mmCIF file of C-alpha atoms in Angstrom:
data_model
loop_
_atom_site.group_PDB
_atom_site.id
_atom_site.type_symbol
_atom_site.label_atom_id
_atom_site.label_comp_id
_atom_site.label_asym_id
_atom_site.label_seq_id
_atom_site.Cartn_x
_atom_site.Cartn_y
_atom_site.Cartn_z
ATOM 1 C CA UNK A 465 0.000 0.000 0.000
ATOM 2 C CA UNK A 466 1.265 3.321 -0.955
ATOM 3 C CA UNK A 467 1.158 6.225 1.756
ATOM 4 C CA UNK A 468 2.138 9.712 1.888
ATOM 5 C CA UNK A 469 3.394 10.965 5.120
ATOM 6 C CA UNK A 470 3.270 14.816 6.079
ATOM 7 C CA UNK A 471 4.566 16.838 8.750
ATOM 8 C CA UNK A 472 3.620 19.055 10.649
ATOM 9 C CA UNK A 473 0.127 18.387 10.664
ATOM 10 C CA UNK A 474 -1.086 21.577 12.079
ATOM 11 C CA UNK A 475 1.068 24.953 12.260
ATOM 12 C CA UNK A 476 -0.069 28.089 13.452
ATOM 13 C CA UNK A 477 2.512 30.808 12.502
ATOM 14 C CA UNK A 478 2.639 34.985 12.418
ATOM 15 C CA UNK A 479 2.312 36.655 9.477
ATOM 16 C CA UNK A 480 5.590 37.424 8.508
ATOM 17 C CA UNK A 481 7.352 33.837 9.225
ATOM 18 C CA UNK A 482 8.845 31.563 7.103
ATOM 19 C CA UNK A 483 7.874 27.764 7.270
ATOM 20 C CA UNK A 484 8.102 23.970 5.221
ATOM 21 C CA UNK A 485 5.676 21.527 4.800
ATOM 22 C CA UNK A 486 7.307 18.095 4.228
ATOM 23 C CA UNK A 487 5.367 14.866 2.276
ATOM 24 C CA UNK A 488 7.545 11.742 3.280
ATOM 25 C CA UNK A 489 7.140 8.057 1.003
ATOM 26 C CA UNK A 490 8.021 4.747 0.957
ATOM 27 C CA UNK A 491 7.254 4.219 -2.353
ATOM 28 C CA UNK A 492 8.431 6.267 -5.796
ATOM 29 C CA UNK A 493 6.177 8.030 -7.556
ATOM 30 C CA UNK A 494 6.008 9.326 -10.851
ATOM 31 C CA UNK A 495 4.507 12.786 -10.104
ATOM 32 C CA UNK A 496 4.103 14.617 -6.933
ATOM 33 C CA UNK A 497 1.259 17.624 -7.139
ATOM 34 C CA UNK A 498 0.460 20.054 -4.431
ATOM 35 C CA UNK A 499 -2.793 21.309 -3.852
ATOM 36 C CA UNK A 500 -4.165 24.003 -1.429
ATOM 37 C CA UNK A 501 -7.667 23.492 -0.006
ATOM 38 C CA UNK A 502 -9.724 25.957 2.037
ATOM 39 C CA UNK A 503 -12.670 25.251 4.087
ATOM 40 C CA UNK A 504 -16.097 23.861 1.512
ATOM 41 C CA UNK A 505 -14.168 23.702 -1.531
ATOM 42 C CA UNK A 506 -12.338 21.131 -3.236
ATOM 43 C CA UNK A 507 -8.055 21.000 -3.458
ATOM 44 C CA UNK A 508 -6.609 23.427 -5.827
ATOM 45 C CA UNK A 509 -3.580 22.157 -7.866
ATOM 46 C CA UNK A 510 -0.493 24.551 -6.912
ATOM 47 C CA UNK A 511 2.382 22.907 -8.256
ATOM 48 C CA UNK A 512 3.361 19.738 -10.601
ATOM 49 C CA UNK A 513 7.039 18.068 -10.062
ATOM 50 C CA UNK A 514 8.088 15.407 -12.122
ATOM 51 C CA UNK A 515 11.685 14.787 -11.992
ATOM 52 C CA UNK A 516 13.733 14.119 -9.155
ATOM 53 C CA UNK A 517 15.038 16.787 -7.413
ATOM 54 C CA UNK A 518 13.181 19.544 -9.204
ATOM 55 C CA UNK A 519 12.454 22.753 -7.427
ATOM 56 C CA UNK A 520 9.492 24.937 -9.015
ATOM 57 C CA UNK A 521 8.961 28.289 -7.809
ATOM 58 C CA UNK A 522 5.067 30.238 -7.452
ATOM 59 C CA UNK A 523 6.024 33.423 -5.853
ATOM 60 C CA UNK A 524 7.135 33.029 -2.480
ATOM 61 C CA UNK A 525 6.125 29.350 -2.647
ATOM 62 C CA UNK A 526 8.810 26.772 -3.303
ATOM 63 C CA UNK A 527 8.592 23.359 -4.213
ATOM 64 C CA UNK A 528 11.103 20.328 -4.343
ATOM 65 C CA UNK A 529 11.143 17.370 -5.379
ATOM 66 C CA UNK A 530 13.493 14.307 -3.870
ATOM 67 C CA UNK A 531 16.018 12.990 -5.769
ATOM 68 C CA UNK A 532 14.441 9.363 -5.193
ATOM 69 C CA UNK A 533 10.752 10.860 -6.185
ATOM 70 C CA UNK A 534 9.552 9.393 -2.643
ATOM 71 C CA UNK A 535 9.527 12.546 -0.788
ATOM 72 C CA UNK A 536 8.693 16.052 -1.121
ATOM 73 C CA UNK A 537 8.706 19.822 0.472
ATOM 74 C CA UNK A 538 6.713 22.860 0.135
ATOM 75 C CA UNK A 539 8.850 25.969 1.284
ATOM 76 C CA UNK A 540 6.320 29.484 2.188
ATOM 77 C CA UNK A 541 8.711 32.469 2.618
ATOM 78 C CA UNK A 542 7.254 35.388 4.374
ATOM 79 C CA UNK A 543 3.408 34.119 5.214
ATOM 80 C CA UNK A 544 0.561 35.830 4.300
ATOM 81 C CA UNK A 545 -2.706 35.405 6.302
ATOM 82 C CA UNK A 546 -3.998 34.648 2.612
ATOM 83 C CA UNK A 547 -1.689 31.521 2.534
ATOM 84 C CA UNK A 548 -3.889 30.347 5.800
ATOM 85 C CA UNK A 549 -5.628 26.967 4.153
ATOM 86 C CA UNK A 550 -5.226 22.911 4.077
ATOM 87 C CA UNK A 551 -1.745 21.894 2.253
ATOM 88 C CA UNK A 552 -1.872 18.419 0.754
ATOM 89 C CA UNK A 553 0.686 16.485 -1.375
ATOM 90 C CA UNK A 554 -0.267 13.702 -3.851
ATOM 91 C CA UNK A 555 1.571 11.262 -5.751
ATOM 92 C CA UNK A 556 0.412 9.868 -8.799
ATOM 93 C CA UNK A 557 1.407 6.373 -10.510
ATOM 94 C CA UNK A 558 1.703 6.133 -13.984
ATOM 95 C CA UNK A 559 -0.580 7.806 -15.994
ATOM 96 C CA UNK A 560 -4.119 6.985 -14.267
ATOM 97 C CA UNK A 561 -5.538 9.521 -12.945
ATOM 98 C CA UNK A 562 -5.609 8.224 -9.465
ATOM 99 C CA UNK A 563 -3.728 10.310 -7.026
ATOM 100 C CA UNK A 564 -2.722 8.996 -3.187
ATOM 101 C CA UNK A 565 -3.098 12.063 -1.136
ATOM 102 C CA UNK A 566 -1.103 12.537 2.426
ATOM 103 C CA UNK A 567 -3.127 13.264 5.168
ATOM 104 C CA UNK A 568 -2.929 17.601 4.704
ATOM 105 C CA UNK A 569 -1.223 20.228 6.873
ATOM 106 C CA UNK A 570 -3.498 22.769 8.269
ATOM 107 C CA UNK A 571 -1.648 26.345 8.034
ATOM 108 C CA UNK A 572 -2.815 29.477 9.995
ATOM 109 C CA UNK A 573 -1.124 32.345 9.796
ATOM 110 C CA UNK A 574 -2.036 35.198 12.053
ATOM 111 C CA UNK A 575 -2.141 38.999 10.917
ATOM 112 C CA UNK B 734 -15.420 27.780 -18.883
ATOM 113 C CA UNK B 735 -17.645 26.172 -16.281
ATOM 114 C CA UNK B 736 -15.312 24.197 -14.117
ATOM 115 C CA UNK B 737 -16.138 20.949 -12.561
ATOM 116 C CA UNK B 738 -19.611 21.417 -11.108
ATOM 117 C CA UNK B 739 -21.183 19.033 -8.249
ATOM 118 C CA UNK B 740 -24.647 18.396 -7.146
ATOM 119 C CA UNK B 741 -26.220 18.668 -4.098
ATOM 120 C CA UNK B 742 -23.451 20.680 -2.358
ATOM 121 C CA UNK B 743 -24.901 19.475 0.939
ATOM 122 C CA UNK B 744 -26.806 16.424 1.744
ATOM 123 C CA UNK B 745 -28.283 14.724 4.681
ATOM 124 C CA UNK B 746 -29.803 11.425 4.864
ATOM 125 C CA UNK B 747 -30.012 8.525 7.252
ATOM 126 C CA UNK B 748 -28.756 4.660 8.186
ATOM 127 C CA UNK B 749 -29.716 2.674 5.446
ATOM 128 C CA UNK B 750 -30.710 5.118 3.121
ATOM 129 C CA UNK B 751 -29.385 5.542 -0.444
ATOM 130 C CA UNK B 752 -27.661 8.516 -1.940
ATOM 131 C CA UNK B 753 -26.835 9.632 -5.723
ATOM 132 C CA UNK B 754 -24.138 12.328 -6.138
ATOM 133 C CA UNK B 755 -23.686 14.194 -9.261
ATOM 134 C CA UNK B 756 -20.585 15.475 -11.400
ATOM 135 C CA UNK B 757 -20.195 17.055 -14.356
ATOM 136 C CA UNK B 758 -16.730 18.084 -15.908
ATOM 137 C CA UNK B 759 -15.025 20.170 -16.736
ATOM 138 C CA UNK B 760 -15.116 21.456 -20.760
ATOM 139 C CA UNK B 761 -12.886 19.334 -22.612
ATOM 140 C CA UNK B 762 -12.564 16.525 -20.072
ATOM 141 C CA UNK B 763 -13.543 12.820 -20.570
ATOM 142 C CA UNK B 764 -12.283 11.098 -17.420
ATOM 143 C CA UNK B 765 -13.818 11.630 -14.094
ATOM 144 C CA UNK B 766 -12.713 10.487 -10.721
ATOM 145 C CA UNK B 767 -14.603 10.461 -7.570
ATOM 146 C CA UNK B 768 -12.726 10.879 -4.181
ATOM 147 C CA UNK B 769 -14.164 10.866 -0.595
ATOM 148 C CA UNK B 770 -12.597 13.402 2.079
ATOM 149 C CA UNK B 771 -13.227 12.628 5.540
ATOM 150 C CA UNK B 772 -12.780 15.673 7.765
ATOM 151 C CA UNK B 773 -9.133 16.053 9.087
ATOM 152 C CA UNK B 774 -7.810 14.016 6.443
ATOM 153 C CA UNK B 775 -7.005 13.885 2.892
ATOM 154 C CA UNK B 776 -9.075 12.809 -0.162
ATOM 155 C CA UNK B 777 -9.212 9.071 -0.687
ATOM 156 C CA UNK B 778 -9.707 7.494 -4.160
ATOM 157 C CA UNK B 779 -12.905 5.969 -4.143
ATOM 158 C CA UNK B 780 -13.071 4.849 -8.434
ATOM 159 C CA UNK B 781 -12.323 6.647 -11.584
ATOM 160 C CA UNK B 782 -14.300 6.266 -14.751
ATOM 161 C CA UNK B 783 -13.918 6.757 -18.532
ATOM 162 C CA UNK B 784 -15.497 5.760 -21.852
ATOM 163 C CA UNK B 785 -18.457 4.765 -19.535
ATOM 164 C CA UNK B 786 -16.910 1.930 -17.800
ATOM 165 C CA UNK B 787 -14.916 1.924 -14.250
ATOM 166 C CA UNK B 788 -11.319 2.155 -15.214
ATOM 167 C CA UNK B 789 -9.631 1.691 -11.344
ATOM 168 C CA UNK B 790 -11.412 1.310 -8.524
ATOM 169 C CA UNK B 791 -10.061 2.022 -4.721
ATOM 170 C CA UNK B 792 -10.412 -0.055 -1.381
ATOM 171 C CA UNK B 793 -14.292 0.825 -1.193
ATOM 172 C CA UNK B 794 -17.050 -2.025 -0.686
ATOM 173 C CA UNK B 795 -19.436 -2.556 -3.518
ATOM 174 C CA UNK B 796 -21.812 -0.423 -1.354
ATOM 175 C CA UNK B 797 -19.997 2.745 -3.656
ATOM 176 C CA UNK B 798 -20.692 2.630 -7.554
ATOM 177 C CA UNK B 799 -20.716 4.704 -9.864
ATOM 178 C CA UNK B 800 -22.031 5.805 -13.981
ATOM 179 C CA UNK B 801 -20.424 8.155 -16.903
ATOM 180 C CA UNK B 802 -22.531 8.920 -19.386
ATOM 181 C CA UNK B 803 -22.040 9.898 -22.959
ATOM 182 C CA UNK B 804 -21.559 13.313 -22.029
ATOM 183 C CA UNK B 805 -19.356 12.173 -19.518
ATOM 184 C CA UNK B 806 -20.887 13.328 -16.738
ATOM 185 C CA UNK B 807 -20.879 11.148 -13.879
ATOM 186 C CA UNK B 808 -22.790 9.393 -10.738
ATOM 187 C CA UNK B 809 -21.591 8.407 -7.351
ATOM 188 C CA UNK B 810 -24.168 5.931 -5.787
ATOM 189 C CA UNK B 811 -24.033 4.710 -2.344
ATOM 190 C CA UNK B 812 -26.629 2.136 -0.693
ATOM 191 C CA UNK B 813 -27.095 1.314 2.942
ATOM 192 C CA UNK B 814 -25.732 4.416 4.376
ATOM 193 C CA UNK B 815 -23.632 4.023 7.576
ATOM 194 C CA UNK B 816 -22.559 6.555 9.797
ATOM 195 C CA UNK B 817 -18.553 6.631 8.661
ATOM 196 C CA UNK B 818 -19.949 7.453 4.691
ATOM 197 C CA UNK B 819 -20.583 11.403 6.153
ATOM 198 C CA UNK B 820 -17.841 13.203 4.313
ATOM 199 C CA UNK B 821 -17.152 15.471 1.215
ATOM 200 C CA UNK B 822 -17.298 13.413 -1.166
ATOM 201 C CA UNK B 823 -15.124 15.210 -4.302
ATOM 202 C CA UNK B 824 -15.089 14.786 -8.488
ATOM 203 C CA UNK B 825 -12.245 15.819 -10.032
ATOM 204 C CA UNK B 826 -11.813 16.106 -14.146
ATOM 205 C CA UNK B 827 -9.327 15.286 -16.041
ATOM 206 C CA UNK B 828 -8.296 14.170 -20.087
ATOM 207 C CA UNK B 829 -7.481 10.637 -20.134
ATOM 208 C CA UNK B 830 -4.223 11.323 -22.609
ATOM 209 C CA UNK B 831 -1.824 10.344 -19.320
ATOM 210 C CA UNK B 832 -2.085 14.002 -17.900
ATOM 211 C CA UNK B 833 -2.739 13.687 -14.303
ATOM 212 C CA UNK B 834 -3.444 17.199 -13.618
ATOM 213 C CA UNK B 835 -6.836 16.885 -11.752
ATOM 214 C CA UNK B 836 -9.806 19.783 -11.126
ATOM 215 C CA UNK B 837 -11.917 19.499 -8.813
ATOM 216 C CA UNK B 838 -15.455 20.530 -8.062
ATOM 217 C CA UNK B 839 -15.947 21.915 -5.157
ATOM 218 C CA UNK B 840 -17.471 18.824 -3.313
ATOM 219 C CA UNK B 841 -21.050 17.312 -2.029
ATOM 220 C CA UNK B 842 -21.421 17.458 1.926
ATOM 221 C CA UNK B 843 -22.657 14.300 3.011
ATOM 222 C CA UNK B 844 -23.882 13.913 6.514
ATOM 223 C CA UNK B 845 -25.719 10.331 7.698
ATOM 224 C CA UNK B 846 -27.654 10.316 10.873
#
């Protein structure tokens, strides 16, 4: 059975701070997606990375991919209350369509 | 360009009961993929569907099936609700050409009582 470990799974930060979000493996994957979630909506793709140890940059939002493809880390520089939402990483296999999510990261960051 | 839109958005029925969850895709999309979020936790595959026919299917009892239909649109059914089905259940899109970039609706709120 594939799982997706992350850590921390709750942080409460001030605006301001920097933090990472880390999505831990087992198993290899052939993509690992990030998606950002907030509360009655449905995850929000952020971020692709397909080739081990990629880093992808979205503002002040970095990526990275492990070298291995079994683990991952989401880098926030300066938080923004806006960034406040549920983080969760997801590895696909092959070319299916079905993703195995990790269990999310709840991020609040205080004004 | 609607996205992925679900129906109800919030849903409450009892023990036993039977529900029928709705999806429809997103423009361009054939493949749809139904995924049930329990609160705290991330979304678990529950069975993915394309050309009309159950491609992959994820460790869910027979209790959860499912329909595309030409349009490829899609149904989530689920007979003899139990308590542990309340959840969001979620459709995501997506082209079945190997791209595993997923959208997803914005999720149906089922509670069982």
């Amino acid at each position: 059975t594939q799982l997706l470990e992350q850590s921390p799974q709750f942080l409460s930060i001030q605006e301001g701070e920097n933090l990472t979000v880390y999505c831990n493996s087992s198993s290899v994957f052939s993509s690992l997606q990030w998606y950002r979630q907030e509360p009655g909506e449905g995850p929000v793709l952020l971020v692709t990375v397909v080739t081990g140890g990629e880093v992808k940059k979205l503002k002040r939002l970095t990526f990275q991919f492990g070298d291995a493809r079994k683990d991952s880390s989401l880098h926030i520089t300066a938080a923004q209350p806006g960034d406040t939402g549920l983080y969760l990483c997801a590895g696909g296999t092959s070319n299916t369509g079905k993703l195995i999510f990790g269990q999310g990261t709840t991020l609040q960051v205080k004004p | 360009d609607a996205g992925v839109t679900q129906s109800p958005t919030h849903l409450i029925k009892t023990r036993g009961q039977q529900v029928t969850l709705r999806c429809s895709p997103k423009s361009g999309h054939d493949t749809v993929s139904w995924y049930q979020q329990a609160l705290g936790q991330g979304p678990q595959f529950i069975f993915q569907y394309y050309e009309e026919e159950e491609r992959q299917r994820g460790n869910f009892p027979d209790r959860f099936s499912g329909h595309q239909y030409p349009n490829y649109s899609s149904e989530l059914n689920v007979n003899a609700l139990l308590l542990g089905d309340s959840a969001l259940y979620l459709c995501a899109s997506s082209r079945y050409t190997g791209n595993e970039k997923l959208f997803f609706g914005s999720g149906t709120q089922l509670s069982v009582l």
